[in-house]
Tab-separated table of C-alpha atoms in Angstrom:
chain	number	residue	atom	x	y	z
A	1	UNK	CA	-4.017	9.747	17.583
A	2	UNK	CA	-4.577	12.390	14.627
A	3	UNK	CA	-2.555	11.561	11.559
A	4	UNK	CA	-1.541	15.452	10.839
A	5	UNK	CA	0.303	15.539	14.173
A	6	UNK	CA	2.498	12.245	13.412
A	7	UNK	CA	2.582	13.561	9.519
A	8	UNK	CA	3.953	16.741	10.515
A	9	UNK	CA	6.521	15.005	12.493
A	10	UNK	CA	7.112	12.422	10.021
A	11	UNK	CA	7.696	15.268	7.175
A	12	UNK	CA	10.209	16.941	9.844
A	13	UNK	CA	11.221	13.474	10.606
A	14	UNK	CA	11.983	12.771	7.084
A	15	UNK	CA	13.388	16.249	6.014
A	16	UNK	CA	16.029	15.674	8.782
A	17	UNK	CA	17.297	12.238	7.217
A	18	UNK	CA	17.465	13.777	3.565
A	19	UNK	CA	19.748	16.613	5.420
A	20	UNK	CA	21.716	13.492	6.713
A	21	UNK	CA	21.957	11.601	3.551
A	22	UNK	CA	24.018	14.268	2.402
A	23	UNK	CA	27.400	12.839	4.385
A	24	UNK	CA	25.825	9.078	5.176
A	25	UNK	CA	24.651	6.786	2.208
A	26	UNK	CA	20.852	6.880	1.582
A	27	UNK	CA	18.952	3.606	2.717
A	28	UNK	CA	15.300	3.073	2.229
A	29	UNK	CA	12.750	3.948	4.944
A	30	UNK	CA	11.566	0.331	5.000
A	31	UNK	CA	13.888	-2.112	3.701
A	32	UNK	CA	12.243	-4.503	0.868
A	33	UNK	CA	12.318	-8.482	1.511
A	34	UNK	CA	12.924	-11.142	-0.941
A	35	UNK	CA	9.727	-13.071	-0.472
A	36	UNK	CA	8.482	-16.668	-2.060
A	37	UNK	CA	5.635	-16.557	-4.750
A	38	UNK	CA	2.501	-17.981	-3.411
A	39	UNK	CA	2.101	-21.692	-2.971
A	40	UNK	CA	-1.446	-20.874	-4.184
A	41	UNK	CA	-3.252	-18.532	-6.678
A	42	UNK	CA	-6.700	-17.652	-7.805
A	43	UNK	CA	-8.113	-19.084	-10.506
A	44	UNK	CA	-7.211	-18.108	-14.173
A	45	UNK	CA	-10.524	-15.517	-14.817
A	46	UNK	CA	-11.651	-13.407	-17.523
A	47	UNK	CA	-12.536	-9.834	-16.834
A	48	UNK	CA	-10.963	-6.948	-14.763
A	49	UNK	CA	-10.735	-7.735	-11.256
A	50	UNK	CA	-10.481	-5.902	-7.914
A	51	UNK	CA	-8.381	-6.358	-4.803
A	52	UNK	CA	-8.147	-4.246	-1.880
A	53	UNK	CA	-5.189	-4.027	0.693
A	54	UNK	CA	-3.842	-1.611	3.403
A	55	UNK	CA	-0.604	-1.207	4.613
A	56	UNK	CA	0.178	2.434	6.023
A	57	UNK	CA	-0.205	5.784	4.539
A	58	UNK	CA	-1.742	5.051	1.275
A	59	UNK	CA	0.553	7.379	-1.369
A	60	UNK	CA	3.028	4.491	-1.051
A	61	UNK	CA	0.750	1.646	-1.419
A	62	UNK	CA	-1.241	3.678	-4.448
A	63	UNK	CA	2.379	4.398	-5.898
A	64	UNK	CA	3.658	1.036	-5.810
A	65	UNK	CA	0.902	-0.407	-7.549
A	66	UNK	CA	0.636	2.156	-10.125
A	67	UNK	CA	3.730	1.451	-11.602
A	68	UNK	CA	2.803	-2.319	-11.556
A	69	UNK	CA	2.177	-4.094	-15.045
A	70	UNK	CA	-1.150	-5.555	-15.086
A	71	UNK	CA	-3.163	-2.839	-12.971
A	72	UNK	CA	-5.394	-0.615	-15.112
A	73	UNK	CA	-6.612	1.299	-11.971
A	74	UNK	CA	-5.171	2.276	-8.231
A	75	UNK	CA	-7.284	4.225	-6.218
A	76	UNK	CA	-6.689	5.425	-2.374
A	77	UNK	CA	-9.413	5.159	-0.170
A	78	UNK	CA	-11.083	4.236	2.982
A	79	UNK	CA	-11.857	0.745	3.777
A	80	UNK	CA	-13.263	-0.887	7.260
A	81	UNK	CA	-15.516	1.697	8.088
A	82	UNK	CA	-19.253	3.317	7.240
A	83	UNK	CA	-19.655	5.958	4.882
A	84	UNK	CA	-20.685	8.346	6.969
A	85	UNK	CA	-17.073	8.542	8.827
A	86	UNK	CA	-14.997	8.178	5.236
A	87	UNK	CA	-13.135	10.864	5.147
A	88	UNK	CA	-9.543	11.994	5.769
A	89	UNK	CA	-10.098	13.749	8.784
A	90	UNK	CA	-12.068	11.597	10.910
A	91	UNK	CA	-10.641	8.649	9.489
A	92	UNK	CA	-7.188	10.185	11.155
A	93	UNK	CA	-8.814	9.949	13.851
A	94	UNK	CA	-8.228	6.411	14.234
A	95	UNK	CA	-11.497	5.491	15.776
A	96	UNK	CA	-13.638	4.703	12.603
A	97	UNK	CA	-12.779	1.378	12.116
A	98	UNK	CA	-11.358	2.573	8.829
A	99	UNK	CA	-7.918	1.514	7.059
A	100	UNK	CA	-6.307	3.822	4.729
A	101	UNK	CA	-6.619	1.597	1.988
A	102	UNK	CA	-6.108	0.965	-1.896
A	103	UNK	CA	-8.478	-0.357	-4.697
A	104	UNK	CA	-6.575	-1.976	-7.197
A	105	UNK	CA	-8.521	-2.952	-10.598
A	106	UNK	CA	-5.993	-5.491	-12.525
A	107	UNK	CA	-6.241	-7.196	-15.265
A	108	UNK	CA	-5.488	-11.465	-14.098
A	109	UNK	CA	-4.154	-12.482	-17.541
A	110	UNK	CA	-1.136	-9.836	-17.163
A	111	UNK	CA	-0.862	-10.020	-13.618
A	112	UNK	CA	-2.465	-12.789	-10.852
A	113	UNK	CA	-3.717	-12.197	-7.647
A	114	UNK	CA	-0.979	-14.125	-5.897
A	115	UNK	CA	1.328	-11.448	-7.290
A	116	UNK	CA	-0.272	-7.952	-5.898
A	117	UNK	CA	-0.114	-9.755	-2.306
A	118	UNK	CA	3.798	-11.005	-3.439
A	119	UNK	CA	4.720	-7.238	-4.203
A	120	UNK	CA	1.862	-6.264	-0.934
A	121	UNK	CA	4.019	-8.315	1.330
A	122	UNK	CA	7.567	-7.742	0.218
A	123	UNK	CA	7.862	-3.603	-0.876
A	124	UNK	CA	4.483	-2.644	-0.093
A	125	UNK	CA	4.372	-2.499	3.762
A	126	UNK	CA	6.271	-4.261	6.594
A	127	UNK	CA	3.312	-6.399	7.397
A	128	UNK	CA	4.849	-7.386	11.263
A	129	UNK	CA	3.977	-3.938	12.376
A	130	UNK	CA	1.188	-3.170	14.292
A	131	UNK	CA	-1.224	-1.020	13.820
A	132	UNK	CA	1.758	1.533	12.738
A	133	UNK	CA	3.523	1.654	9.658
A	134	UNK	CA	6.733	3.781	10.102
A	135	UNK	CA	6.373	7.478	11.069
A	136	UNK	CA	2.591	7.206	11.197
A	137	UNK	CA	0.645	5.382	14.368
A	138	UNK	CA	-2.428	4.059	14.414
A	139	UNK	CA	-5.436	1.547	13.391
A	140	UNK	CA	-5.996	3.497	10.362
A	141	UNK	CA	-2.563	2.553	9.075
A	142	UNK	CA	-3.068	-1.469	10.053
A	143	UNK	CA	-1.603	-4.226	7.774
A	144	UNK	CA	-4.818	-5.328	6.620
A	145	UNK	CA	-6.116	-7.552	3.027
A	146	UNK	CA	-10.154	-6.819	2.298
A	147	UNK	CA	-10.989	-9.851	0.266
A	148	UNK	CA	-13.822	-9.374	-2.358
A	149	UNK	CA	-14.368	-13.482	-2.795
A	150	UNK	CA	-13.668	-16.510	-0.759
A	151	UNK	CA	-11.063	-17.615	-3.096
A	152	UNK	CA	-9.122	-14.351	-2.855
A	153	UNK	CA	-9.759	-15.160	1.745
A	154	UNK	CA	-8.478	-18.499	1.026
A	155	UNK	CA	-5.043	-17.324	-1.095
A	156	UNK	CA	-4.342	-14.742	1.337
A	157	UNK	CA	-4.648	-16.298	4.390
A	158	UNK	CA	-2.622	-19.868	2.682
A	159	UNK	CA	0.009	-17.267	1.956
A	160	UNK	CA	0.420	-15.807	5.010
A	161	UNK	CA	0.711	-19.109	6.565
A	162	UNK	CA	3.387	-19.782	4.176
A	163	UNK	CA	5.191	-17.107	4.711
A	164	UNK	CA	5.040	-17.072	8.403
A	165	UNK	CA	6.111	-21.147	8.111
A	166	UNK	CA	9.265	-20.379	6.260
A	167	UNK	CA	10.246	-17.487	8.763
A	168	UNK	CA	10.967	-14.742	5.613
A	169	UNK	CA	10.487	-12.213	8.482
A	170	UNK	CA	12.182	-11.610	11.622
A	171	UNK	CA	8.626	-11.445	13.242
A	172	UNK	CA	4.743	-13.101	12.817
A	173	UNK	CA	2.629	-11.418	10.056
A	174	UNK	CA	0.199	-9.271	11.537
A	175	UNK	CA	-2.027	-8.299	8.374
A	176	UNK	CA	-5.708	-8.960	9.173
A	177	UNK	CA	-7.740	-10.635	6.223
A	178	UNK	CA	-11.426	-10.185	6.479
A	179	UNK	CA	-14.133	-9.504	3.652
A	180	UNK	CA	-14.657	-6.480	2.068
A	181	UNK	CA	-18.040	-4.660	2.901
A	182	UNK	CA	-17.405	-1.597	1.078
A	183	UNK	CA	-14.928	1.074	-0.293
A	184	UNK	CA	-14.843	5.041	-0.120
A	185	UNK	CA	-12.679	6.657	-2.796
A	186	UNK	CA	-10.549	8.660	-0.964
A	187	UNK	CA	-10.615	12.714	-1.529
A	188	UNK	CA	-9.310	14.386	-5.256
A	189	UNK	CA	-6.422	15.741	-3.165
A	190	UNK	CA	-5.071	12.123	-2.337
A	191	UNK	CA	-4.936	10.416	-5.918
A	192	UNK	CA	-1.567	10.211	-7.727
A	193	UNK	CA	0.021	12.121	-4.157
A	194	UNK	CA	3.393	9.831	-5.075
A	195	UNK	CA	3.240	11.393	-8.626
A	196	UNK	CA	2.329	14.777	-8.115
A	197	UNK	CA	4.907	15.222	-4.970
A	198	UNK	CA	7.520	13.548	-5.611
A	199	UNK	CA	9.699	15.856	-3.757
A	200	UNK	CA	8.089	16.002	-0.486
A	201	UNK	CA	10.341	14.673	1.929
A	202	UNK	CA	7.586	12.234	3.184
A	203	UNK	CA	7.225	11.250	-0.385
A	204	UNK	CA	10.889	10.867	-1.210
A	205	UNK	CA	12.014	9.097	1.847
A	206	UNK	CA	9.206	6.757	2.668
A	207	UNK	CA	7.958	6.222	-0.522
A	208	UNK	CA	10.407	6.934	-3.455
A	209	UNK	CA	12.419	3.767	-2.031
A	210	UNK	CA	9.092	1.721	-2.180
A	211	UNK	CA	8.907	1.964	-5.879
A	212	UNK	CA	12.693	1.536	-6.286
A	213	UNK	CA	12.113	-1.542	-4.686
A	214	UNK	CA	9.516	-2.750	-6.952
A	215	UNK	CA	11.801	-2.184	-10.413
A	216	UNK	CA	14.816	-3.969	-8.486
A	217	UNK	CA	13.304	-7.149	-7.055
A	218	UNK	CA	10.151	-7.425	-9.778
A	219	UNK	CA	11.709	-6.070	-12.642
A	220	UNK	CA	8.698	-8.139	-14.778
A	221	UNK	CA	6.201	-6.826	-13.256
A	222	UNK	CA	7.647	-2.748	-12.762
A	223	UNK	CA	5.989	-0.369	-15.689
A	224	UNK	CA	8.241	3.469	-16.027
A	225	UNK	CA	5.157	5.271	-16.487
A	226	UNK	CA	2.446	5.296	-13.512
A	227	UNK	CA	-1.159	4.154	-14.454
A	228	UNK	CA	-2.617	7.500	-12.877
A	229	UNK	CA	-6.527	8.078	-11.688
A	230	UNK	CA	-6.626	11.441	-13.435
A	231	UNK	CA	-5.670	9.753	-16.535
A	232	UNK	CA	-7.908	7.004	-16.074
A	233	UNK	CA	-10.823	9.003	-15.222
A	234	UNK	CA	-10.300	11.237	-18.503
A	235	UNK	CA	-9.952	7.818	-21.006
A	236	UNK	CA	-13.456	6.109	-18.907
């Protein structure tokens, strides 16, 4: 099903709840969970390096991670798909194979890889949905983890096994982790949408609480100011 149909419903959705909130006390869209470290971690390396994960709409998951310590670029995208069908309207679509999805250049000796897929898994995304992420339905908003090395395969999948051992969530992790054949930056209009909007009622109930989440429960790793694209783009 299209994303702009379930979006407009989400924003109406969303818009309805902020109304609410006025005589009820506020609670996050998606509830964060206090979640283990990794057992295991990459590597120590030298160099920036790149992850890729998906988990819903991806102004939440681009947010998050730009106000993480340790990430000198987040970038929303396509992921999953060919070239040819990487783009926001076909992608919504959800028959390209596509993820909405977020490139995330970091920097691994201010922040490791075991920690993006910490903050991934617990403030991120509910990973135990299915091909859904609240309001918005569909493949193109699966739990999914495009590894770029067989080290990065072998952390996520040891995690999730950890995680799903010691029964953090109420259900089995559903997140997909397969290797990453390529990623489409996703259009100008997308980049720095948590930012730039952060009065949208999709923004401020869905995502808002996202970041929130990330200064409460990793208060080491939360930075104030986002690490933007616009800005990076302008200092490259």
């Amino acid at each position: 099903m299209s994303r702009i149909p379930f979006r407009a419903l989400s924003l109406f959705a969303a818009t309805a709840a902020l109304a609410f909130s006025f005589t009820v006390p506020s609670m996050a869209a998606e509830d964060a969970v206090v979640i283990p470290a990794p057992a295991m971690d990459a590597a120590p390396a030298s160099g920036i390096q790149t992850a890729v994960v998906a988990g819903g709409c991806f102004w939440g998951v681009q947010g998050v991670f730009q106000h993480t310590a340790g990430v000198v670029n987040a970038v929303s995208g396509y992921a999953g798909g060919t070239r040819a069908t990487a783009d926001y309207q076909t992608v919504s679509s959800g028959r390209t194979g596509h993820a909405e999805s977020v490139e995330i250049k970091y920097d691994p000796k201010k922040i490791t890889y075991g920690k993006i897929l910490q903050i991934y898994f617990s403030v991120v995304h509910d990973p135990t949905q299915l091909n859904r992420q609240g309001p918005d339905v569909g493949p193109q908003y699966r739990s999914a983890i495009f590894t770029t090395s067989d080290e990065q395969k072998k952390v996520a999948e040891a995690y999730i096994a950890q995680l799903n051992a010691a029964r953090v969530f109420n259900k089995p992790i559903v997140t997909k982790v397969g290797a990453l054949e390529a990623f489409y930056p996703a259009e100008a209009y997308h980049q720095d949408y948590l930012t730039l909007h952060p009065n949208q009622p999709y923004i401020a109930y869905n995502d808002i609480p996202k970041v929130e989440n990330l200064k409460k429960l990793f208060a080491d790793n939360y930075i104030e100011k986002p690490t933007l694209v616009n800005a990076s783009k302008a200092t490259n």
